[in-house]
Amino acid sequence: MTYSLPKGTFDILPNQPEPWRCIEKWHHIERTIRMISHLYNYKEIRTPIFERTELFVRGVGSTSDIVSKEMYTFEDKGGRSMTLRPEGTASVIRAYIEKSLHMTPFQKLFYIGPFFRYDRPQAGRFRQFHQVGVEFFGEADPFADYEVITLALALYEALGLKHLKLMLNSVGTEHSRIPYRNALREFLLPHKDTLSEDSKQRLEKNPLRILDSKDPNDQKLLDGAPQMGDFLDEASRTHFEKLCSLLEQANVPFTVEPRLVRGLDYYNKTVFEIASDVLGAQNVLGGGGRYDGFLQQFNGPDIPGIGFATGIERILVTMEGQGAPFPRDRGPFIYLIPLGETAERISQKLLHDLRQTHIPADVHRGSKKVQKGLQTAELLGATYALVLGDNEIESKQASLKDVTKREEIPISLTSFIETLQPMWKQHAQL
Ligand code: HAM
């Protein structure tokens, strides 16, 4: 039997051509996430990869695609139903309530990690994917919505992404959605037979999700449908107007999309998505919204919240598609290429001294051909290669080869570490 990756998953390895498989590129994204989270004062939270199934059924909503079709659910040995987390908000809320994090006036948390949805894999859609998400608890003012949206945009900008489209809507409160849901259902009922199969099923259970339909016929039909904006309660309308004016004042371009509802049931008031021009069908890079009142459904306090999450794979695909820069891969600073037994012995000593002085270094193994050693140095992203043969050992003089510039710098083996130390310090600062 041969063993292979489960469908919809992938390995992340060193030095891969596709950025979403390449660990050095992931490190770049993760460093940038931590830098931006620090700038906005968000602290990291890590929750388990699995939780009780009920948390997601309640949190994400039983009629959502995620809960009805996409969860990895299993029974553990104690007979409890567990689910691999399909998203982060429900788990963060569970931890927030369980650990009484509401005792401080507000909490700003971020998370990075793997999530699981059993969906049909395609470009930009995986069964195990990775999200970075933020949740801001304790602030009802639209300023919090503004902060979460601008944090998301700052992250994309720091990664060099361009031409992104910010789409906003307000889905009002649970209460104001009831008359809208009825009006939408009434409008669609006479056309039930022409709706797509998915939309037919949603008509009774959750007609708002029809607004999300990708089916061109459904979309055409919806052109004449009642709009959510006309049903908003006063508080939701004022909240939305204030958010829009905060964004306008900061010159953040956005469009209001009256049909934007998002696929998770917990949202109230603001919902938003950010899309990219290079992702094709899966063009949404990230999305989020407000979930005031939602914590009470978990017997938690009445504390408002707003959050956002973005797929790391989709960020990487977009960066590649737009030619966004990645920092140079950091391989060893020095790659030693010994030719012969004496050189190997000396290399081991040099390697030890280099690492003792915190200079990243490695030694070539395998083929004793200089060319092969230099090729490997390049492949590993080494900064300098040092070839050690009989001549170099005898004269105690060698030359450092700059792997990318292909220049040579003479170096004495008697003051090797002393010469390299300031070079490494300067390099590490770049
Ligand atoms: P979501 O829209 O379901 O929201 O997911 C956020 C992002 O995760 C998507 O925009 C996409 O980039 C990525 N993503 C989702 N599913 C997949 C997949 N199968 N393969 C690759 N990437 C995927 C949430 O998860 C909410 N928890 C966001 C949130 C936080 N709302 C409030 N707080």
PDB file of C-alpha atoms in Angstrom, residues 93-369:
ATOM      1  CA  ILE A  93     -16.105  32.939  22.562  1.00  0.00           C
ATOM      2  CA  ARG A  94     -16.174  29.642  24.506  1.00  0.00           C
ATOM      3  CA  ALA A  95     -12.747  30.431  26.011  1.00  0.00           C
ATOM      4  CA  TYR A  96     -13.695  34.072  26.655  1.00  0.00           C
ATOM      5  CA  ILE A  97     -16.741  33.046  28.696  1.00  0.00           C
ATOM      6  CA  GLU A  98     -15.175  30.007  30.368  1.00  0.00           C
ATOM      7  CA  LYS A  99     -12.103  31.932  31.524  1.00  0.00           C
ATOM      8  CA  SER A 100     -14.089  35.091  32.427  1.00  0.00           C
ATOM      9  CA  LEU A 101     -12.003  37.277  30.119  1.00  0.00           C
ATOM     10  CA  HIS A 102     -14.828  39.838  30.287  1.00  0.00           C
ATOM     11  CA  MET A 103     -13.537  40.914  33.700  1.00  0.00           C
ATOM     12  CA  THR A 104     -11.268  43.372  31.846  1.00  0.00           C
ATOM     13  CA  PRO A 105     -13.189  46.160  30.058  1.00  0.00           C
ATOM     14  CA  PHE A 106     -12.244  44.992  26.575  1.00  0.00           C
ATOM     15  CA  GLN A 107     -10.316  42.121  25.020  1.00  0.00           C
ATOM     16  CA  LYS A 108      -8.578  42.087  21.670  1.00  0.00           C
ATOM     17  CA  LEU A 109      -7.455  38.609  20.641  1.00  0.00           C
ATOM     18  CA  PHE A 110      -5.910  37.073  17.540  1.00  0.00           C
ATOM     19  CA  TYR A 111      -5.316  33.482  16.454  1.00  0.00           C
ATOM     20  CA  ILE A 112      -3.452  31.628  13.727  1.00  0.00           C
ATOM     21  CA  GLY A 113      -3.924  27.963  12.964  1.00  0.00           C
ATOM     22  CA  PRO A 114      -5.441  25.115  10.979  1.00  0.00           C
ATOM     23  CA  PHE A 115      -9.195  24.768  10.413  1.00  0.00           C
ATOM     24  CA  PHE A 116     -11.180  21.971   8.797  1.00  0.00           C
ATOM     25  CA  ARG A 117     -14.097  21.944   6.376  1.00  0.00           C
ATOM     26  CA  TYR A 118     -15.177  18.978   4.320  1.00  0.00           C
ATOM     27  CA  ASP A 119     -15.846  20.727   1.034  1.00  0.00           C
ATOM     28  CA  ARG A 120     -15.082  20.006  -2.623  1.00  0.00           C
ATOM     29  CA  PRO A 121     -11.388  20.942  -2.974  1.00  0.00           C
ATOM     30  CA  GLN A 122     -10.545  23.451  -5.712  1.00  0.00           C
ATOM     31  CA  ALA A 123      -8.121  26.339  -6.232  1.00  0.00           C
ATOM     32  CA  GLY A 124      -8.110  28.319  -2.962  1.00  0.00           C
ATOM     33  CA  ARG A 125     -10.353  25.824  -1.166  1.00  0.00           C
ATOM     34  CA  PHE A 126      -8.923  23.078   1.028  1.00  0.00           C
ATOM     35  CA  ARG A 127     -10.209  20.632   3.627  1.00  0.00           C
ATOM     36  CA  GLN A 128      -7.475  21.652   6.026  1.00  0.00           C
ATOM     37  CA  PHE A 129      -6.736  25.343   5.619  1.00  0.00           C
ATOM     38  CA  HIS A 130      -5.264  28.040   7.834  1.00  0.00           C
ATOM     39  CA  GLN A 131      -6.767  31.233   9.114  1.00  0.00           C
ATOM     40  CA  VAL A 132      -5.585  34.245  10.973  1.00  0.00           C
ATOM     41  CA  GLY A 133      -8.460  35.801  12.858  1.00  0.00           C
ATOM     42  CA  VAL A 134      -9.091  38.607  15.322  1.00  0.00           C
ATOM     43  CA  GLU A 135     -11.929  39.110  17.813  1.00  0.00           C
ATOM     44  CA  PHE A 136     -12.574  42.411  19.602  1.00  0.00           C
ATOM     45  CA  PHE A 137     -14.873  42.089  22.654  1.00  0.00           C
ATOM     46  CA  GLY A 138     -16.444  44.821  24.738  1.00  0.00           C
ATOM     47  CA  GLU A 139     -16.894  47.745  22.338  1.00  0.00           C
ATOM     48  CA  ALA A 140     -20.321  48.466  20.830  1.00  0.00           C
ATOM     49  CA  ASP A 141     -19.225  51.646  19.043  1.00  0.00           C
ATOM     50  CA  PRO A 142     -18.621  51.449  15.251  1.00  0.00           C
ATOM     51  CA  PHE A 143     -15.069  52.512  16.039  1.00  0.00           C
ATOM     52  CA  ALA A 144     -14.375  48.819  16.824  1.00  0.00           C
ATOM     53  CA  ASP A 145     -15.750  47.772  13.399  1.00  0.00           C
ATOM     54  CA  TYR A 146     -13.534  50.432  11.844  1.00  0.00           C
ATOM     55  CA  GLU A 147     -10.495  49.179  13.748  1.00  0.00           C
ATOM     56  CA  VAL A 148     -11.023  45.527  12.765  1.00  0.00           C
ATOM     57  CA  ILE A 149     -11.529  46.453   9.094  1.00  0.00           C
ATOM     58  CA  THR A 150      -8.467  48.708   9.007  1.00  0.00           C
ATOM     59  CA  LEU A 151      -6.376  46.054  10.760  1.00  0.00           C
ATOM     60  CA  ALA A 152      -7.340  43.584   8.027  1.00  0.00           C
ATOM     61  CA  LEU A 153      -6.411  46.104   5.319  1.00  0.00           C
ATOM     62  CA  ALA A 154      -3.139  46.949   7.102  1.00  0.00           C
ATOM     63  CA  LEU A 155      -2.203  43.265   7.134  1.00  0.00           C
ATOM     64  CA  TYR A 156      -2.849  42.909   3.396  1.00  0.00           C
ATOM     65  CA  GLU A 157      -0.976  46.127   2.690  1.00  0.00           C
ATOM     66  CA  ALA A 158       2.039  45.055   4.780  1.00  0.00           C
ATOM     67  CA  LEU A 159       2.155  41.902   2.658  1.00  0.00           C
ATOM     68  CA  GLY A 160       2.177  43.969  -0.529  1.00  0.00           C
ATOM     69  CA  LEU A 161      -1.353  43.108  -1.737  1.00  0.00           C
ATOM     70  CA  LYS A 162      -3.074  45.561  -4.049  1.00  0.00           C
ATOM     71  CA  HIS A 163      -6.403  46.140  -5.842  1.00  0.00           C
ATOM     72  CA  LEU A 164      -8.493  44.703  -3.012  1.00  0.00           C
ATOM     73  CA  LYS A 165     -12.191  45.355  -2.778  1.00  0.00           C
ATOM     74  CA  LEU A 166     -13.827  46.043   0.592  1.00  0.00           C
ATOM     75  CA  MET A 167     -17.547  45.209   0.613  1.00  0.00           C
ATOM     76  CA  LEU A 168     -19.826  46.181   3.484  1.00  0.00           C
ATOM     77  CA  ASN A 169     -23.395  45.601   4.547  1.00  0.00           C
ATOM     78  CA  SER A 170     -25.564  45.684   7.631  1.00  0.00           C
ATOM     79  CA  VAL A 171     -27.721  42.642   8.391  1.00  0.00           C
ATOM     80  CA  GLY A 172     -29.490  44.461  11.251  1.00  0.00           C
ATOM     81  CA  THR A 173     -30.536  42.676  14.407  1.00  0.00           C
ATOM     82  CA  GLU A 174     -32.230  39.285  14.753  1.00  0.00           C
ATOM     83  CA  HIS A 175     -35.438  41.205  15.451  1.00  0.00           C
ATOM     84  CA  SER A 176     -35.259  43.431  12.354  1.00  0.00           C
ATOM     85  CA  ARG A 177     -34.425  40.447  10.157  1.00  0.00           C
ATOM     86  CA  ILE A 178     -37.767  38.744  10.834  1.00  0.00           C
ATOM     87  CA  PRO A 179     -39.892  41.107   8.649  1.00  0.00           C
ATOM     88  CA  TYR A 180     -37.144  41.162   6.005  1.00  0.00           C
ATOM     89  CA  ARG A 181     -36.926  37.366   5.930  1.00  0.00           C
ATOM     90  CA  ASN A 182     -40.728  37.202   5.465  1.00  0.00           C
ATOM     91  CA  ALA A 183     -40.702  39.828   2.709  1.00  0.00           C
ATOM     92  CA  LEU A 184     -37.902  38.032   0.859  1.00  0.00           C
ATOM     93  CA  ARG A 185     -39.645  34.667   1.151  1.00  0.00           C
ATOM     94  CA  GLU A 186     -42.900  36.141  -0.122  1.00  0.00           C
ATOM     95  CA  PHE A 187     -41.107  37.713  -3.060  1.00  0.00           C
ATOM     96  CA  LEU A 188     -39.336  34.460  -3.988  1.00  0.00           C
ATOM     97  CA  LEU A 189     -42.191  31.976  -3.401  1.00  0.00           C
ATOM     98  CA  PRO A 190     -43.956  32.535  -6.749  1.00  0.00           C
ATOM     99  CA  HIS A 191     -40.582  31.841  -8.482  1.00  0.00           C
ATOM    100  CA  LYS A 192     -39.731  28.766  -6.402  1.00  0.00           C
ATOM    101  CA  ASP A 193     -39.602  26.427  -9.408  1.00  0.00           C
ATOM    102  CA  THR A 194     -36.998  28.516 -11.203  1.00  0.00           C
ATOM    103  CA  LEU A 195     -34.671  28.712  -8.178  1.00  0.00           C
ATOM    104  CA  SER A 196     -31.524  26.550  -7.997  1.00  0.00           C
ATOM    105  CA  GLU A 197     -31.811  23.357  -5.908  1.00  0.00           C
ATOM    106  CA  ASP A 198     -29.798  24.860  -3.017  1.00  0.00           C
ATOM    107  CA  SER A 199     -31.924  27.994  -2.970  1.00  0.00           C
ATOM    108  CA  LYS A 200     -35.168  25.987  -3.034  1.00  0.00           C
ATOM    109  CA  GLN A 201     -34.051  24.266   0.151  1.00  0.00           C
ATOM    110  CA  ARG A 202     -33.030  27.576   1.735  1.00  0.00           C
ATOM    111  CA  LEU A 203     -36.353  29.218   0.958  1.00  0.00           C
ATOM    112  CA  GLU A 204     -38.026  27.699   4.030  1.00  0.00           C
ATOM    113  CA  LYS A 205     -35.137  27.344   6.440  1.00  0.00           C
ATOM    114  CA  ASN A 206     -32.954  30.390   5.805  1.00  0.00           C
ATOM    115  CA  PRO A 207     -34.038  32.536   2.818  1.00  0.00           C
ATOM    116  CA  LEU A 208     -31.367  35.173   3.532  1.00  0.00           C
ATOM    117  CA  ARG A 209     -28.705  32.727   2.394  1.00  0.00           C
ATOM    118  CA  ILE A 210     -30.290  32.797  -1.104  1.00  0.00           C
ATOM    119  CA  LEU A 211     -28.829  36.304  -1.400  1.00  0.00           C
ATOM    120  CA  ASP A 212     -25.425  34.579  -1.350  1.00  0.00           C
ATOM    121  CA  SER A 213     -26.280  32.220  -4.230  1.00  0.00           C
ATOM    122  CA  LYS A 214     -23.708  32.047  -7.023  1.00  0.00           C
ATOM    123  CA  ASP A 215     -26.335  30.775  -9.472  1.00  0.00           C
ATOM    124  CA  PRO A 216     -26.773  33.416 -12.247  1.00  0.00           C
ATOM    125  CA  ASN A 217     -30.547  32.724 -12.509  1.00  0.00           C
ATOM    126  CA  ASP A 218     -31.017  33.219  -8.775  1.00  0.00           C
ATOM    127  CA  GLN A 219     -28.981  36.416  -8.945  1.00  0.00           C
ATOM    128  CA  LYS A 220     -31.107  37.760 -11.809  1.00  0.00           C
ATOM    129  CA  LEU A 221     -34.286  37.011  -9.912  1.00  0.00           C
ATOM    130  CA  LEU A 222     -32.918  38.804  -6.853  1.00  0.00           C
ATOM    131  CA  ASP A 223     -32.469  42.036  -8.832  1.00  0.00           C
ATOM    132  CA  GLY A 224     -36.064  42.956  -8.053  1.00  0.00           C
ATOM    133  CA  ALA A 225     -36.099  41.586  -4.471  1.00  0.00           C
ATOM    134  CA  PRO A 226     -36.721  43.727  -1.371  1.00  0.00           C
ATOM    135  CA  GLN A 227     -33.498  45.079   0.149  1.00  0.00           C
ATOM    136  CA  MET A 228     -32.339  44.536   3.696  1.00  0.00           C
ATOM    137  CA  GLY A 229     -31.369  48.205   4.034  1.00  0.00           C
ATOM    138  CA  ASP A 230     -35.066  49.169   3.879  1.00  0.00           C
ATOM    139  CA  PHE A 231     -35.869  46.955   6.882  1.00  0.00           C
ATOM    140  CA  LEU A 232     -33.068  48.004   9.233  1.00  0.00           C
ATOM    141  CA  ASP A 233     -33.934  49.144  12.744  1.00  0.00           C
ATOM    142  CA  GLU A 234     -32.880  52.654  13.740  1.00  0.00           C
ATOM    143  CA  ALA A 235     -29.884  51.568  15.874  1.00  0.00           C
ATOM    144  CA  SER A 236     -28.432  49.349  13.111  1.00  0.00           C
ATOM    145  CA  ARG A 237     -28.908  52.097  10.522  1.00  0.00           C
ATOM    146  CA  THR A 238     -27.124  54.722  12.645  1.00  0.00           C
ATOM    147  CA  HIS A 239     -24.334  52.252  13.463  1.00  0.00           C
ATOM    148  CA  PHE A 240     -23.796  51.506   9.783  1.00  0.00           C
ATOM    149  CA  GLU A 241     -23.843  55.175   8.776  1.00  0.00           C
ATOM    150  CA  LYS A 242     -21.270  56.011  11.436  1.00  0.00           C
ATOM    151  CA  LEU A 243     -19.005  53.159  10.278  1.00  0.00           C
ATOM    152  CA  CYS A 244     -19.270  54.329   6.652  1.00  0.00           C
ATOM    153  CA  SER A 245     -18.357  57.882   7.620  1.00  0.00           C
ATOM    154  CA  LEU A 246     -15.371  56.707   9.711  1.00  0.00           C
ATOM    155  CA  LEU A 247     -14.088  54.835   6.649  1.00  0.00           C
ATOM    156  CA  GLU A 248     -14.742  57.807   4.364  1.00  0.00           C
ATOM    157  CA  GLN A 249     -12.886  60.167   6.716  1.00  0.00           C
ATOM    158  CA  ALA A 250      -9.890  57.816   6.600  1.00  0.00           C
ATOM    159  CA  ASN A 251     -10.123  57.595   2.775  1.00  0.00           C
ATOM    160  CA  VAL A 252     -10.724  53.842   2.853  1.00  0.00           C
ATOM    161  CA  PRO A 253     -12.575  52.906  -0.354  1.00  0.00           C
ATOM    162  CA  PHE A 254     -15.514  50.497   0.022  1.00  0.00           C
ATOM    163  CA  THR A 255     -18.764  49.522  -1.649  1.00  0.00           C
ATOM    164  CA  VAL A 256     -22.043  48.776   0.087  1.00  0.00           C
ATOM    165  CA  GLU A 257     -23.300  45.371  -1.099  1.00  0.00           C
ATOM    166  CA  PRO A 258     -26.965  45.001  -0.082  1.00  0.00           C
ATOM    167  CA  ARG A 259     -26.825  41.230  -0.756  1.00  0.00           C
ATOM    168  CA  LEU A 260     -23.801  40.505   1.414  1.00  0.00           C
ATOM    169  CA  VAL A 261     -24.991  38.220   4.242  1.00  0.00           C
ATOM    170  CA  ARG A 262     -22.064  35.801   4.862  1.00  0.00           C
ATOM    171  CA  GLY A 263     -22.426  32.101   5.545  1.00  0.00           C
ATOM    172  CA  LEU A 264     -22.349  32.092   9.340  1.00  0.00           C
ATOM    173  CA  ASP A 265     -25.452  32.710  11.437  1.00  0.00           C
ATOM    174  CA  TYR A 266     -23.983  34.760  14.277  1.00  0.00           C
ATOM    175  CA  TYR A 267     -23.751  38.154  12.623  1.00  0.00           C
ATOM    176  CA  ASN A 268     -25.678  41.254  13.655  1.00  0.00           C
ATOM    177  CA  LYS A 269     -25.309  44.727  12.176  1.00  0.00           C
ATOM    178  CA  THR A 270     -21.987  45.006  10.277  1.00  0.00           C
ATOM    179  CA  VAL A 271     -20.793  42.309   7.868  1.00  0.00           C
ATOM    180  CA  PHE A 272     -17.876  42.749   5.478  1.00  0.00           C
ATOM    181  CA  GLU A 273     -15.682  40.887   3.014  1.00  0.00           C
ATOM    182  CA  ILE A 274     -12.448  41.701   1.258  1.00  0.00           C
ATOM    183  CA  ALA A 275     -11.971  40.215  -2.196  1.00  0.00           C
ATOM    184  CA  SER A 276      -9.004  39.963  -4.525  1.00  0.00           C
ATOM    185  CA  ASP A 277      -8.838  40.160  -8.292  1.00  0.00           C
ATOM    186  CA  VAL A 278      -6.652  37.049  -8.705  1.00  0.00           C
ATOM    187  CA  LEU A 279      -8.493  34.347  -6.799  1.00  0.00           C
ATOM    188  CA  GLY A 280     -11.070  33.317  -9.422  1.00  0.00           C
ATOM    189  CA  ALA A 281     -14.193  31.627  -8.031  1.00  0.00           C
ATOM    190  CA  GLN A 282     -12.857  31.665  -4.462  1.00  0.00           C
ATOM    191  CA  ASN A 283     -12.136  35.389  -4.656  1.00  0.00           C
ATOM    192  CA  VAL A 284     -12.849  36.223  -1.012  1.00  0.00           C
ATOM    193  CA  LEU A 285      -9.650  36.723   0.926  1.00  0.00           C
ATOM    194  CA  GLY A 286     -11.303  37.346   4.250  1.00  0.00           C
ATOM    195  CA  GLY A 287     -14.467  38.393   6.001  1.00  0.00           C
ATOM    196  CA  GLY A 288     -16.052  39.142   9.307  1.00  0.00           C
ATOM    197  CA  GLY A 289     -18.689  41.038  11.166  1.00  0.00           C
ATOM    198  CA  ARG A 290     -20.311  42.014  14.428  1.00  0.00           C
ATOM    199  CA  TYR A 291     -22.003  39.526  16.744  1.00  0.00           C
ATOM    200  CA  ASP A 292     -23.580  41.625  19.534  1.00  0.00           C
ATOM    201  CA  GLY A 293     -25.851  39.592  21.822  1.00  0.00           C
ATOM    202  CA  PHE A 294     -24.353  36.311  20.593  1.00  0.00           C
ATOM    203  CA  LEU A 295     -22.419  35.527  23.794  1.00  0.00           C
ATOM    204  CA  GLN A 296     -25.707  35.234  25.701  1.00  0.00           C
ATOM    205  CA  GLN A 297     -26.598  32.213  23.588  1.00  0.00           C
ATOM    206  CA  PHE A 298     -23.733  30.469  25.404  1.00  0.00           C
ATOM    207  CA  ASN A 299     -24.938  31.701  28.806  1.00  0.00           C
ATOM    208  CA  GLY A 300     -22.286  34.402  28.609  1.00  0.00           C
ATOM    209  CA  PRO A 301     -22.530  38.093  29.485  1.00  0.00           C
ATOM    210  CA  ASP A 302     -24.198  40.642  27.212  1.00  0.00           C
ATOM    211  CA  ILE A 303     -20.959  41.883  25.690  1.00  0.00           C
ATOM    212  CA  PRO A 304     -20.650  43.062  22.091  1.00  0.00           C
ATOM    213  CA  GLY A 305     -18.063  41.614  19.740  1.00  0.00           C
ATOM    214  CA  ILE A 306     -16.714  41.989  16.233  1.00  0.00           C
ATOM    215  CA  GLY A 307     -14.149  39.940  14.374  1.00  0.00           C
ATOM    216  CA  PHE A 308     -12.567  38.964  11.113  1.00  0.00           C
ATOM    217  CA  ALA A 309     -10.679  36.025   9.625  1.00  0.00           C
ATOM    218  CA  THR A 310      -8.643  35.535   6.477  1.00  0.00           C
ATOM    219  CA  GLY A 311      -7.308  32.418   4.784  1.00  0.00           C
ATOM    220  CA  ILE A 312      -3.511  32.230   4.722  1.00  0.00           C
ATOM    221  CA  GLU A 313      -3.456  30.022   1.599  1.00  0.00           C
ATOM    222  CA  ARG A 314      -5.575  32.609  -0.228  1.00  0.00           C
ATOM    223  CA  ILE A 315      -3.213  35.391   0.868  1.00  0.00           C
ATOM    224  CA  LEU A 316      -0.258  33.409  -0.510  1.00  0.00           C
ATOM    225  CA  VAL A 317      -1.981  32.648  -3.816  1.00  0.00           C
ATOM    226  CA  THR A 318      -2.904  36.333  -4.200  1.00  0.00           C
ATOM    227  CA  MET A 319       0.630  37.461  -3.346  1.00  0.00           C
ATOM    228  CA  GLU A 320       1.997  35.162  -6.021  1.00  0.00           C
ATOM    229  CA  GLY A 321      -0.629  36.247  -8.570  1.00  0.00           C
ATOM    230  CA  GLN A 322       0.117  39.928  -7.961  1.00  0.00           C
ATOM    231  CA  GLY A 323       3.900  39.452  -7.839  1.00  0.00           C
ATOM    232  CA  ALA A 324       4.063  40.738  -4.236  1.00  0.00           C
ATOM    233  CA  PRO A 325       7.600  40.589  -2.836  1.00  0.00           C
ATOM    234  CA  PHE A 326       8.730  37.941  -0.387  1.00  0.00           C
ATOM    235  CA  PRO A 327      11.840  38.550   1.707  1.00  0.00           C
ATOM    236  CA  ARG A 328      14.888  36.602   0.670  1.00  0.00           C
ATOM    237  CA  ASP A 329      14.901  33.118   2.159  1.00  0.00           C
ATOM    238  CA  ARG A 330      17.281  32.934   5.067  1.00  0.00           C
ATOM    239  CA  GLY A 331      19.437  29.873   4.664  1.00  0.00           C
ATOM    240  CA  PRO A 332      22.764  29.409   6.491  1.00  0.00           C
ATOM    241  CA  PHE A 333      25.001  32.465   6.542  1.00  0.00           C
ATOM    242  CA  ILE A 334      28.017  30.258   5.840  1.00  0.00           C
ATOM    243  CA  TYR A 335      27.978  27.004   3.887  1.00  0.00           C
ATOM    244  CA  LEU A 336      31.247  25.088   4.275  1.00  0.00           C
ATOM    245  CA  ILE A 337      32.313  22.847   1.385  1.00  0.00           C
ATOM    246  CA  PRO A 338      35.182  20.597   2.533  1.00  0.00           C
ATOM    247  CA  LEU A 339      37.165  18.640  -0.056  1.00  0.00           C
ATOM    248  CA  GLY A 340      38.846  15.685   1.631  1.00  0.00           C
ATOM    249  CA  GLU A 341      39.219  14.226   5.116  1.00  0.00           C
ATOM    250  CA  THR A 342      41.438  16.884   6.722  1.00  0.00           C
ATOM    251  CA  ALA A 343      39.130  19.625   5.419  1.00  0.00           C
ATOM    252  CA  GLU A 344      36.133  17.772   6.844  1.00  0.00           C
ATOM    253  CA  ARG A 345      37.747  17.635  10.264  1.00  0.00           C
ATOM    254  CA  ILE A 346      38.574  21.341  10.175  1.00  0.00           C
ATOM    255  CA  SER A 347      35.078  22.119   8.937  1.00  0.00           C
ATOM    256  CA  GLN A 348      33.548  20.375  11.937  1.00  0.00           C
ATOM    257  CA  LYS A 349      35.583  22.605  14.237  1.00  0.00           C
ATOM    258  CA  LEU A 350      34.700  25.763  12.253  1.00  0.00           C
ATOM    259  CA  LEU A 351      31.044  24.753  12.267  1.00  0.00           C
ATOM    260  CA  HIS A 352      31.105  24.357  16.034  1.00  0.00           C
ATOM    261  CA  ASP A 353      32.780  27.776  16.513  1.00  0.00           C
ATOM    262  CA  LEU A 354      30.350  29.483  14.111  1.00  0.00           C
ATOM    263  CA  ARG A 355      27.307  28.091  15.903  1.00  0.00           C
ATOM    264  CA  GLN A 356      28.822  28.940  19.299  1.00  0.00           C
ATOM    265  CA  THR A 357      29.000  32.562  18.155  1.00  0.00           C
ATOM    266  CA  HIS A 358      25.402  32.364  16.859  1.00  0.00           C
ATOM    267  CA  ILE A 359      26.288  32.510  13.175  1.00  0.00           C
ATOM    268  CA  PRO A 360      23.939  30.166  11.235  1.00  0.00           C
ATOM    269  CA  ALA A 361      26.094  27.644   9.388  1.00  0.00           C
ATOM    270  CA  ASP A 362      26.068  24.222   7.801  1.00  0.00           C
ATOM    271  CA  VAL A 363      28.458  21.882   6.059  1.00  0.00           C
ATOM    272  CA  HIS A 364      28.083  20.215   2.673  1.00  0.00           C
ATOM    273  CA  ARG A 365      27.709  16.435   2.619  1.00  0.00           C
ATOM    274  CA  GLY A 366      27.721  13.992  -0.242  1.00  0.00           C
ATOM    275  CA  SER A 367      29.471  14.749  -3.556  1.00  0.00           C
ATOM    276  CA  LYS A 368      32.977  16.171  -3.134  1.00  0.00           C
ATOM    277  CA  LYS A 369      32.687  18.240  -6.319  1.00  0.00           C
TER     278      LYS A 369
END
